[in-house]
């Protein structure tokens, strides 16, 4: 079975070199799925859950976590089942059986019904957009920039993006989420099924903190973040979970935390119609953002 791509106009977003990049050239990945392919990807994802330790950990997730934390597993499930579009060898392990099965059923139902948009496609395209912009930022900044992922959830870019091989990656999120993520990856990497799952980044540092706490930057610095170094900030799928005042406070905190170094901030948002968008936009804060490149956008 097949599904047509959403009928979208070509979106434009600024490249790091000042040229214009469109959604079509943001990544070499393809967006689309048919039933046979979907079944293969689901079977491959489920096979990654064989280690008993992984299943036991996900049983705790289902029993103990609330909706906010569980949303991280849902995002990982999208990356696992849109494997033709997003290469993420850790995604299935981080998602777990419950969310893989749930998304698989929704995708199969959408495709059989000839739906205009199949479940998960927007997150898959969003992932490609961020991957491409992170790679462009690393190339533009050079000098081993720091990468700070706020609200990291089950993000596994440190394990899959070769462009991060000279970068220190900081992942900031709730303590219990980072602990569970570390345990899941440890269990997976200890099994025969995941021998190729290795850290691609120069180093990966977890920062246990809530982005809405006033001292999250202090905790980030205590974990090794250096304001004087070039930094790429990644806010994927997080701004629209915050109240406007909280979102602006986060952006102002980022601006205030930087020194003379160059800063790139990548973020996405939801527009008033609740459509995901990667359209370039501008924001204003009370703190100057000179030498700071902002790429905020949407998938409408």
PDB file of C-alpha atoms in Angstrom:
ATOM      1  CA  UNK A   1       0.000   0.000   0.000  1.00  0.00           C
ATOM      2  CA  UNK A   2       1.155   3.525  -0.584  1.00  0.00           C
ATOM      3  CA  UNK A   3       0.508   6.985   0.745  1.00  0.00           C
ATOM      4  CA  UNK A   4       1.006  10.262  -1.015  1.00  0.00           C
ATOM      5  CA  UNK A   5       3.167  12.943   0.552  1.00  0.00           C
ATOM      6  CA  UNK A   6       1.330  15.848   2.173  1.00  0.00           C
ATOM      7  CA  UNK A   7       0.675  18.535  -0.405  1.00  0.00           C
ATOM      8  CA  UNK A   8       3.026  21.227   0.851  1.00  0.00           C
ATOM      9  CA  UNK A   9       4.541  24.232  -0.771  1.00  0.00           C
ATOM     10  CA  UNK A  10       8.307  24.228  -0.805  1.00  0.00           C
ATOM     11  CA  UNK A  11       9.524  25.837   2.407  1.00  0.00           C
ATOM     12  CA  UNK A  12      12.564  28.059   2.622  1.00  0.00           C
ATOM     13  CA  UNK A  13      14.995  28.267   5.526  1.00  0.00           C
ATOM     14  CA  UNK A  14      18.294  30.132   5.765  1.00  0.00           C
ATOM     15  CA  UNK A  15      21.466  28.105   5.394  1.00  0.00           C
ATOM     16  CA  UNK A  16      24.464  28.728   7.582  1.00  0.00           C
ATOM     17  CA  UNK A  17      26.312  30.277   4.621  1.00  0.00           C
ATOM     18  CA  UNK A  18      23.579  32.816   3.953  1.00  0.00           C
ATOM     19  CA  UNK A  19      22.121  30.958   0.969  1.00  0.00           C
ATOM     20  CA  UNK A  20      18.574  29.642   0.968  1.00  0.00           C
ATOM     21  CA  UNK A  21      17.854  25.996   1.634  1.00  0.00           C
ATOM     22  CA  UNK A  22      14.486  24.436   0.928  1.00  0.00           C
ATOM     23  CA  UNK A  23      12.824  21.601   2.740  1.00  0.00           C
ATOM     24  CA  UNK A  24      13.643  19.385  -0.238  1.00  0.00           C
ATOM     25  CA  UNK A  25      17.413  19.837   0.103  1.00  0.00           C
ATOM     26  CA  UNK A  26      17.601  19.776   3.898  1.00  0.00           C
ATOM     27  CA  UNK A  27      18.393  16.057   3.847  1.00  0.00           C
ATOM     28  CA  UNK A  28      18.901  13.180   1.498  1.00  0.00           C
ATOM     29  CA  UNK A  29      16.222  11.147   3.315  1.00  0.00           C
ATOM     30  CA  UNK A  30      12.944  10.242   1.641  1.00  0.00           C
ATOM     31  CA  UNK A  31       9.484  10.641   3.120  1.00  0.00           C
ATOM     32  CA  UNK A  32       6.930   7.969   2.290  1.00  0.00           C
ATOM     33  CA  UNK A  33       5.775   4.504   3.312  1.00  0.00           C
ATOM     34  CA  UNK A  34       3.897   1.522   1.888  1.00  0.00           C
ATOM     35  CA  UNK A  35       2.358  -1.392   3.774  1.00  0.00           C
ATOM     36  CA  UNK A  36       5.015  -3.998   3.025  1.00  0.00           C
ATOM     37  CA  UNK A  37       7.771  -1.588   3.904  1.00  0.00           C
ATOM     38  CA  UNK A  38       5.976  -0.566   7.081  1.00  0.00           C
ATOM     39  CA  UNK A  39       5.671  -4.200   8.172  1.00  0.00           C
ATOM     40  CA  UNK A  40       9.386  -4.767   7.568  1.00  0.00           C
ATOM     41  CA  UNK A  41      10.341  -1.712   9.574  1.00  0.00           C
ATOM     42  CA  UNK A  42       8.028  -2.728  12.414  1.00  0.00           C
ATOM     43  CA  UNK A  43       9.472  -6.250  12.512  1.00  0.00           C
ATOM     44  CA  UNK A  44      13.013  -4.874  12.513  1.00  0.00           C
ATOM     45  CA  UNK A  45      12.174  -2.476  15.335  1.00  0.00           C
ATOM     46  CA  UNK A  46      10.557  -5.190  17.450  1.00  0.00           C
ATOM     47  CA  UNK A  47      13.612  -7.406  17.020  1.00  0.00           C
ATOM     48  CA  UNK A  48      15.686  -4.759  18.781  1.00  0.00           C
ATOM     49  CA  UNK A  49      13.667  -5.310  21.976  1.00  0.00           C
ATOM     50  CA  UNK A  50      14.854  -8.890  22.491  1.00  0.00           C
ATOM     51  CA  UNK A  51      17.122  -8.260  25.515  1.00  0.00           C
ATOM     52  CA  UNK A  52      15.150  -9.042  28.683  1.00  0.00           C
ATOM     53  CA  UNK A  53      16.733  -6.081  30.447  1.00  0.00           C
ATOM     54  CA  UNK A  54      15.324  -3.693  27.848  1.00  0.00           C
ATOM     55  CA  UNK A  55      11.809  -5.081  28.269  1.00  0.00           C
ATOM     56  CA  UNK A  56      12.044  -4.885  32.061  1.00  0.00           C
ATOM     57  CA  UNK A  57      13.082  -1.241  31.916  1.00  0.00           C
ATOM     58  CA  UNK A  58      10.202  -0.357  29.611  1.00  0.00           C
ATOM     59  CA  UNK A  59       7.791  -2.062  31.995  1.00  0.00           C
ATOM     60  CA  UNK A  60       8.922   0.509  34.568  1.00  0.00           C
ATOM     61  CA  UNK A  61       8.393   3.334  32.066  1.00  0.00           C
ATOM     62  CA  UNK A  62       4.804   2.240  31.446  1.00  0.00           C
ATOM     63  CA  UNK A  63       4.095   1.830  35.151  1.00  0.00           C
ATOM     64  CA  UNK A  64       5.838   4.881  36.594  1.00  0.00           C
ATOM     65  CA  UNK A  65       6.071   7.657  33.987  1.00  0.00           C
ATOM     66  CA  UNK A  66       3.467  10.301  33.240  1.00  0.00           C
ATOM     67  CA  UNK A  67       2.429  11.649  29.814  1.00  0.00           C
ATOM     68  CA  UNK A  68       5.224  14.243  29.549  1.00  0.00           C
ATOM     69  CA  UNK A  69       8.023  11.726  30.044  1.00  0.00           C
ATOM     70  CA  UNK A  70       6.273   9.096  27.924  1.00  0.00           C
ATOM     71  CA  UNK A  71       6.108  11.534  25.003  1.00  0.00           C
ATOM     72  CA  UNK A  72       9.867  11.025  24.638  1.00  0.00           C
ATOM     73  CA  UNK A  73       9.244   7.332  23.893  1.00  0.00           C
ATOM     74  CA  UNK A  74       6.564   8.257  21.370  1.00  0.00           C
ATOM     75  CA  UNK A  75       9.024  10.441  19.464  1.00  0.00           C
ATOM     76  CA  UNK A  76      11.578   7.619  19.472  1.00  0.00           C
ATOM     77  CA  UNK A  77       8.909   5.285  18.068  1.00  0.00           C
ATOM     78  CA  UNK A  78       8.426   7.617  15.103  1.00  0.00           C
ATOM     79  CA  UNK A  79      12.139   7.590  14.353  1.00  0.00           C
ATOM     80  CA  UNK A  80      12.211   3.808  14.595  1.00  0.00           C
ATOM     81  CA  UNK A  81       9.230   3.183  12.291  1.00  0.00           C
ATOM     82  CA  UNK A  82      10.171   5.860   9.757  1.00  0.00           C
ATOM     83  CA  UNK A  83      13.523   4.126   9.286  1.00  0.00           C
ATOM     84  CA  UNK A  84      13.467   4.766   5.534  1.00  0.00           C
ATOM     85  CA  UNK A  85      13.549   8.479   6.329  1.00  0.00           C
ATOM     86  CA  UNK A  86      15.495   8.637   9.597  1.00  0.00           C
ATOM     87  CA  UNK A  87      18.458   6.433  10.430  1.00  0.00           C
ATOM     88  CA  UNK A  88      18.395   5.979  14.213  1.00  0.00           C
ATOM     89  CA  UNK A  89      19.700   2.573  15.370  1.00  0.00           C
ATOM     90  CA  UNK A  90      18.833   3.337  19.009  1.00  0.00           C
ATOM     91  CA  UNK A  91      15.258   4.503  18.415  1.00  0.00           C
ATOM     92  CA  UNK A  92      13.448   1.184  18.855  1.00  0.00           C
ATOM     93  CA  UNK A  93      15.215   0.421  22.124  1.00  0.00           C
ATOM     94  CA  UNK A  94      14.380   3.884  23.442  1.00  0.00           C
ATOM     95  CA  UNK A  95      10.748   3.668  22.296  1.00  0.00           C
ATOM     96  CA  UNK A  96       9.652   0.309  23.667  1.00  0.00           C
ATOM     97  CA  UNK A  97       7.019  -2.173  22.497  1.00  0.00           C
ATOM     98  CA  UNK A  98       3.934  -0.251  23.656  1.00  0.00           C
ATOM     99  CA  UNK A  99       4.711   2.847  21.613  1.00  0.00           C
ATOM    100  CA  UNK A 100       6.021   0.938  18.610  1.00  0.00           C
ATOM    101  CA  UNK A 101       2.825  -1.128  18.404  1.00  0.00           C
ATOM    102  CA  UNK A 102       0.592   1.878  18.959  1.00  0.00           C
ATOM    103  CA  UNK A 103       2.232   3.938  16.227  1.00  0.00           C
ATOM    104  CA  UNK A 104       2.426   0.989  13.837  1.00  0.00           C
ATOM    105  CA  UNK A 105      -1.338   0.462  14.059  1.00  0.00           C
ATOM    106  CA  UNK A 106      -2.007   4.164  13.423  1.00  0.00           C
ATOM    107  CA  UNK A 107       0.354   4.236  10.434  1.00  0.00           C
ATOM    108  CA  UNK A 108      -1.160   1.093   8.925  1.00  0.00           C
ATOM    109  CA  UNK A 109      -4.670   2.456   9.373  1.00  0.00           C
ATOM    110  CA  UNK A 110      -3.710   5.785   7.777  1.00  0.00           C
ATOM    111  CA  UNK A 111      -2.095   4.191   4.741  1.00  0.00           C
ATOM    112  CA  UNK A 112      -4.940   1.737   4.151  1.00  0.00           C
ATOM    113  CA  UNK A 113      -7.397   4.622   4.342  1.00  0.00           C
ATOM    114  CA  UNK A 114      -5.369   6.672   1.862  1.00  0.00           C
ATOM    115  CA  UNK A 115      -4.907   9.408   4.462  1.00  0.00           C
ATOM    116  CA  UNK A 116      -3.363  12.647   3.267  1.00  0.00           C
ATOM    117  CA  UNK A 117      -0.861  12.481   6.126  1.00  0.00           C
ATOM    118  CA  UNK A 118       0.423   9.326   7.813  1.00  0.00           C
ATOM    119  CA  UNK A 119       1.044   9.365  11.548  1.00  0.00           C
ATOM    120  CA  UNK A 120       4.565  10.438  12.460  1.00  0.00           C
ATOM    121  CA  UNK A 121       5.518  12.055   9.156  1.00  0.00           C
ATOM    122  CA  UNK A 122       5.870  15.535  10.635  1.00  0.00           C
ATOM    123  CA  UNK A 123       8.221  14.337  13.368  1.00  0.00           C
ATOM    124  CA  UNK A 124      10.230  12.395  10.787  1.00  0.00           C
ATOM    125  CA  UNK A 125      10.614  15.477   8.573  1.00  0.00           C
ATOM    126  CA  UNK A 126      11.348  17.624  11.620  1.00  0.00           C
ATOM    127  CA  UNK A 127      14.128  15.216  12.560  1.00  0.00           C
ATOM    128  CA  UNK A 128      15.642  15.534   9.084  1.00  0.00           C
ATOM    129  CA  UNK A 129      15.457  19.332   9.309  1.00  0.00           C
ATOM    130  CA  UNK A 130      17.301  19.419  12.625  1.00  0.00           C
ATOM    131  CA  UNK A 131      19.881  16.869  11.464  1.00  0.00           C
ATOM    132  CA  UNK A 132      20.699  18.971   8.408  1.00  0.00           C
ATOM    133  CA  UNK A 133      20.876  22.234  10.352  1.00  0.00           C
ATOM    134  CA  UNK A 134      23.077  20.726  13.071  1.00  0.00           C
ATOM    135  CA  UNK A 135      25.493  19.431  10.441  1.00  0.00           C
ATOM    136  CA  UNK A 136      25.540  22.823   8.697  1.00  0.00           C
ATOM    137  CA  UNK A 137      26.165  24.597  11.999  1.00  0.00           C
ATOM    138  CA  UNK A 138      29.032  22.270  12.929  1.00  0.00           C
ATOM    139  CA  UNK A 139      30.632  22.871   9.522  1.00  0.00           C
ATOM    140  CA  UNK A 140      30.183  26.632   9.789  1.00  0.00           C
ATOM    141  CA  UNK A 141      31.456  27.008  13.347  1.00  0.00           C
ATOM    142  CA  UNK A 142      34.334  24.559  13.243  1.00  0.00           C
ATOM    143  CA  UNK A 143      36.618  24.353  16.240  1.00  0.00           C
ATOM    144  CA  UNK A 144      34.762  21.526  17.970  1.00  0.00           C
ATOM    145  CA  UNK A 145      31.598  23.396  19.024  1.00  0.00           C
ATOM    146  CA  UNK A 146      29.533  22.359  22.007  1.00  0.00           C
ATOM    147  CA  UNK A 147      26.041  21.015  21.284  1.00  0.00           C
ATOM    148  CA  UNK A 148      23.397  21.538  23.971  1.00  0.00           C
ATOM    149  CA  UNK A 149      20.111  19.660  23.522  1.00  0.00           C
ATOM    150  CA  UNK A 150      17.428  21.037  25.837  1.00  0.00           C
ATOM    151  CA  UNK A 151      14.586  18.682  26.701  1.00  0.00           C
ATOM    152  CA  UNK A 152      16.636  15.949  25.036  1.00  0.00           C
ATOM    153  CA  UNK A 153      14.186  13.151  25.747  1.00  0.00           C
ATOM    154  CA  UNK A 154      15.160   9.969  23.886  1.00  0.00           C
ATOM    155  CA  UNK A 155      17.273  11.854  21.333  1.00  0.00           C
ATOM    156  CA  UNK A 156      20.149   9.685  20.087  1.00  0.00           C
ATOM    157  CA  UNK A 157      22.019  12.065  17.780  1.00  0.00           C
ATOM    158  CA  UNK A 158      25.205  11.543  19.768  1.00  0.00           C
ATOM    159  CA  UNK A 159      25.039   7.905  18.607  1.00  0.00           C
ATOM    160  CA  UNK A 160      24.121   8.482  14.972  1.00  0.00           C
ATOM    161  CA  UNK A 161      25.480  11.791  13.589  1.00  0.00           C
ATOM    162  CA  UNK A 162      29.041  11.529  12.340  1.00  0.00           C
ATOM    163  CA  UNK A 163      29.303  15.330  12.212  1.00  0.00           C
ATOM    164  CA  UNK A 164      29.420  15.313  16.040  1.00  0.00           C
ATOM    165  CA  UNK A 165      32.651  13.319  16.217  1.00  0.00           C
ATOM    166  CA  UNK A 166      34.616  16.347  17.483  1.00  0.00           C
ATOM    167  CA  UNK A 167      31.765  17.773  19.579  1.00  0.00           C
ATOM    168  CA  UNK A 168      30.882  17.567  23.236  1.00  0.00           C
ATOM    169  CA  UNK A 169      27.140  16.965  23.466  1.00  0.00           C
ATOM    170  CA  UNK A 170      25.135  17.976  26.534  1.00  0.00           C
ATOM    171  CA  UNK A 171      21.672  16.464  27.011  1.00  0.00           C
ATOM    172  CA  UNK A 172      19.480  18.291  29.529  1.00  0.00           C
ATOM    173  CA  UNK A 173      16.256  16.730  30.776  1.00  0.00           C
ATOM    174  CA  UNK A 174      14.510  15.318  33.832  1.00  0.00           C
ATOM    175  CA  UNK A 175      16.844  13.171  35.996  1.00  0.00           C
ATOM    176  CA  UNK A 176      14.659  10.048  35.819  1.00  0.00           C
ATOM    177  CA  UNK A 177      14.481  10.253  32.020  1.00  0.00           C
ATOM    178  CA  UNK A 178      18.240  10.569  31.568  1.00  0.00           C
ATOM    179  CA  UNK A 179      18.831   7.678  33.977  1.00  0.00           C
ATOM    180  CA  UNK A 180      16.361   5.439  32.153  1.00  0.00           C
ATOM    181  CA  UNK A 181      17.820   6.378  28.781  1.00  0.00           C
ATOM    182  CA  UNK A 182      21.331   5.535  29.971  1.00  0.00           C
ATOM    183  CA  UNK A 183      20.162   2.190  31.381  1.00  0.00           C
ATOM    184  CA  UNK A 184      18.334   1.279  28.160  1.00  0.00           C
ATOM    185  CA  UNK A 185      21.340   2.069  25.995  1.00  0.00           C
ATOM    186  CA  UNK A 186      23.649   0.149  28.338  1.00  0.00           C
ATOM    187  CA  UNK A 187      21.407  -2.925  28.159  1.00  0.00           C
ATOM    188  CA  UNK A 188      21.169  -2.670  24.382  1.00  0.00           C
ATOM    189  CA  UNK A 189      24.889  -2.159  23.804  1.00  0.00           C
ATOM    190  CA  UNK A 190      25.650  -5.158  26.021  1.00  0.00           C
ATOM    191  CA  UNK A 191      23.590  -7.473  23.804  1.00  0.00           C
ATOM    192  CA  UNK A 192      24.617  -9.194  20.585  1.00  0.00           C
ATOM    193  CA  UNK A 193      21.854  -7.382  18.674  1.00  0.00           C
ATOM    194  CA  UNK A 194      23.419  -3.963  19.142  1.00  0.00           C
ATOM    195  CA  UNK A 195      27.148  -4.399  18.632  1.00  0.00           C
ATOM    196  CA  UNK A 196      27.152  -1.560  16.074  1.00  0.00           C
ATOM    197  CA  UNK A 197      25.514   0.936  18.449  1.00  0.00           C
ATOM    198  CA  UNK A 198      28.420   3.163  19.474  1.00  0.00           C
ATOM    199  CA  UNK A 199      28.880   6.748  20.576  1.00  0.00           C
ATOM    200  CA  UNK A 200      29.645   8.979  17.583  1.00  0.00           C
ATOM    201  CA  UNK A 201      30.140  12.242  19.495  1.00  0.00           C
ATOM    202  CA  UNK A 202      33.458  13.081  21.118  1.00  0.00           C
ATOM    203  CA  UNK A 203      31.709  12.942  24.482  1.00  0.00           C
ATOM    204  CA  UNK A 204      28.155  12.862  25.836  1.00  0.00           C
ATOM    205  CA  UNK A 205      27.208  14.475  29.137  1.00  0.00           C
ATOM    206  CA  UNK A 206      23.801  14.197  30.760  1.00  0.00           C
ATOM    207  CA  UNK A 207      22.575  17.237  32.678  1.00  0.00           C
ATOM    208  CA  UNK A 208      19.721  16.292  35.047  1.00  0.00           C
ATOM    209  CA  UNK A 209      17.545  19.392  35.275  1.00  0.00           C
ATOM    210  CA  UNK A 210      14.153  20.840  34.375  1.00  0.00           C
ATOM    211  CA  UNK A 211      14.364  23.579  31.748  1.00  0.00           C
ATOM    212  CA  UNK A 212      11.734  25.504  33.699  1.00  0.00           C
ATOM    213  CA  UNK A 213      13.948  25.629  36.784  1.00  0.00           C
ATOM    214  CA  UNK A 214      15.796  28.902  37.166  1.00  0.00           C
ATOM    215  CA  UNK A 215      19.171  27.269  37.780  1.00  0.00           C
ATOM    216  CA  UNK A 216      19.424  24.972  34.764  1.00  0.00           C
ATOM    217  CA  UNK A 217      22.276  26.977  33.227  1.00  0.00           C
ATOM    218  CA  UNK A 218      24.224  26.739  36.489  1.00  0.00           C
ATOM    219  CA  UNK A 219      23.786  22.960  36.408  1.00  0.00           C
ATOM    220  CA  UNK A 220      24.845  22.927  32.757  1.00  0.00           C
ATOM    221  CA  UNK A 221      28.033  24.826  33.579  1.00  0.00           C
ATOM    222  CA  UNK A 222      28.769  22.531  36.514  1.00  0.00           C
ATOM    223  CA  UNK A 223      28.695  19.631  34.034  1.00  0.00           C
ATOM    224  CA  UNK A 224      31.354  21.235  31.832  1.00  0.00           C
ATOM    225  CA  UNK A 225      29.565  23.706  29.563  1.00  0.00           C
ATOM    226  CA  UNK A 226      31.905  26.589  28.683  1.00  0.00           C
ATOM    227  CA  UNK A 227      30.167  29.874  27.701  1.00  0.00           C
ATOM    228  CA  UNK A 228      33.292  31.067  25.889  1.00  0.00           C
ATOM    229  CA  UNK A 229      33.148  28.222  23.350  1.00  0.00           C
ATOM    230  CA  UNK A 230      31.065  28.153  20.164  1.00  0.00           C
ATOM    231  CA  UNK A 231      27.756  26.480  20.929  1.00  0.00           C
ATOM    232  CA  UNK A 232      24.836  24.964  19.024  1.00  0.00           C
ATOM    233  CA  UNK A 233      21.610  24.973  21.026  1.00  0.00           C
ATOM    234  CA  UNK A 234      18.909  22.487  19.978  1.00  0.00           C
ATOM    235  CA  UNK A 235      15.297  22.983  21.120  1.00  0.00           C
ATOM    236  CA  UNK A 236      13.420  20.324  19.166  1.00  0.00           C
ATOM    237  CA  UNK A 237       9.769  19.782  19.999  1.00  0.00           C
ATOM    238  CA  UNK A 238       9.963  21.732  23.242  1.00  0.00           C
ATOM    239  CA  UNK A 239       8.992  25.395  22.787  1.00  0.00           C
ATOM    240  CA  UNK A 240       5.316  24.693  22.192  1.00  0.00           C
ATOM    241  CA  UNK A 241       5.107  22.789  25.487  1.00  0.00           C
ATOM    242  CA  UNK A 242       6.033  25.991  27.334  1.00  0.00           C
ATOM    243  CA  UNK A 243       3.935  29.011  28.172  1.00  0.00           C
ATOM    244  CA  UNK A 244       4.989  32.067  26.182  1.00  0.00           C
ATOM    245  CA  UNK A 245       6.678  33.696  29.178  1.00  0.00           C
ATOM    246  CA  UNK A 246       8.608  30.501  29.973  1.00  0.00           C
ATOM    247  CA  UNK A 247       9.697  30.087  26.352  1.00  0.00           C
ATOM    248  CA  UNK A 248      10.962  33.659  26.194  1.00  0.00           C
ATOM    249  CA  UNK A 249      12.772  33.177  29.504  1.00  0.00           C
ATOM    250  CA  UNK A 250      14.566  30.136  28.117  1.00  0.00           C
ATOM    251  CA  UNK A 251      15.665  32.082  25.025  1.00  0.00           C
ATOM    252  CA  UNK A 252      16.807  35.038  27.117  1.00  0.00           C
ATOM    253  CA  UNK A 253      18.727  32.706  29.427  1.00  0.00           C
ATOM    254  CA  UNK A 254      20.523  31.206  26.438  1.00  0.00           C
ATOM    255  CA  UNK A 255      21.395  34.670  25.160  1.00  0.00           C
ATOM    256  CA  UNK A 256      22.662  35.781  28.568  1.00  0.00           C
ATOM    257  CA  UNK A 257      24.745  32.630  29.083  1.00  0.00           C
ATOM    258  CA  UNK A 258      26.919  33.131  26.021  1.00  0.00           C
ATOM    259  CA  UNK A 259      30.157  35.071  26.088  1.00  0.00           C
ATOM    260  CA  UNK A 260      31.999  36.310  22.986  1.00  0.00           C
ATOM    261  CA  UNK A 261      31.599  32.972  21.229  1.00  0.00           C
ATOM    262  CA  UNK A 262      29.343  32.364  18.244  1.00  0.00           C
ATOM    263  CA  UNK A 263      26.000  30.786  19.066  1.00  0.00           C
ATOM    264  CA  UNK A 264      23.533  28.963  16.815  1.00  0.00           C
ATOM    265  CA  UNK A 265      20.048  28.260  18.145  1.00  0.00           C
ATOM    266  CA  UNK A 266      17.793  25.748  16.377  1.00  0.00           C
ATOM    267  CA  UNK A 267      14.141  25.473  17.378  1.00  0.00           C
ATOM    268  CA  UNK A 268      10.689  24.622  16.030  1.00  0.00           C
ATOM    269  CA  UNK A 269       7.259  25.809  17.088  1.00  0.00           C
ATOM    270  CA  UNK A 270       3.524  25.330  16.583  1.00  0.00           C
ATOM    271  CA  UNK A 271       1.576  28.087  14.856  1.00  0.00           C
ATOM    272  CA  UNK A 272      -1.878  29.321  15.886  1.00  0.00           C
ATOM    273  CA  UNK A 273      -3.565  26.616  13.819  1.00  0.00           C
ATOM    274  CA  UNK A 274      -1.560  23.947  15.706  1.00  0.00           C
ATOM    275  CA  UNK A 275       0.342  23.085  12.557  1.00  0.00           C
ATOM    276  CA  UNK A 276       3.989  22.203  12.839  1.00  0.00           C
ATOM    277  CA  UNK A 277       6.094  24.723  10.941  1.00  0.00           C
ATOM    278  CA  UNK A 278       9.668  25.107   9.721  1.00  0.00           C
ATOM    279  CA  UNK A 279       9.159  28.577   8.292  1.00  0.00           C
ATOM    280  CA  UNK A 280      11.962  30.992   9.236  1.00  0.00           C
ATOM    281  CA  UNK A 281      10.852  33.524  11.808  1.00  0.00           C
ATOM    282  CA  UNK A 282      12.331  36.189  14.034  1.00  0.00           C
ATOM    283  CA  UNK A 283      12.076  36.649  17.760  1.00  0.00           C
ATOM    284  CA  UNK A 284      13.020  39.468  20.050  1.00  0.00           C
ATOM    285  CA  UNK A 285      14.352  39.236  23.583  1.00  0.00           C
ATOM    286  CA  UNK A 286      15.399  41.714  26.200  1.00  0.00           C
ATOM    287  CA  UNK A 287      18.961  40.429  25.872  1.00  0.00           C
ATOM    288  CA  UNK A 288      21.062  41.270  22.775  1.00  0.00           C
ATOM    289  CA  UNK A 289      21.660  38.304  20.496  1.00  0.00           C
ATOM    290  CA  UNK A 290      24.542  39.715  18.468  1.00  0.00           C
ATOM    291  CA  UNK A 291      26.727  36.997  16.940  1.00  0.00           C
ATOM    292  CA  UNK A 292      23.860  34.600  17.522  1.00  0.00           C
ATOM    293  CA  UNK A 293      22.223  32.892  14.544  1.00  0.00           C
ATOM    294  CA  UNK A 294      18.589  31.913  15.101  1.00  0.00           C
ATOM    295  CA  UNK A 295      16.932  29.294  12.915  1.00  0.00           C
ATOM    296  CA  UNK A 296      13.392  28.742  14.134  1.00  0.00           C
ATOM    297  CA  UNK A 297      10.861  27.070  11.976  1.00  0.00           C
ATOM    298  CA  UNK A 298       7.866  24.948  11.204  1.00  0.00           C
ATOM    299  CA  UNK A 299       6.415  22.190   9.065  1.00  0.00           C
ATOM    300  CA  UNK A 300       3.038  23.442   7.991  1.00  0.00           C
TER     301      UNK A 300
END
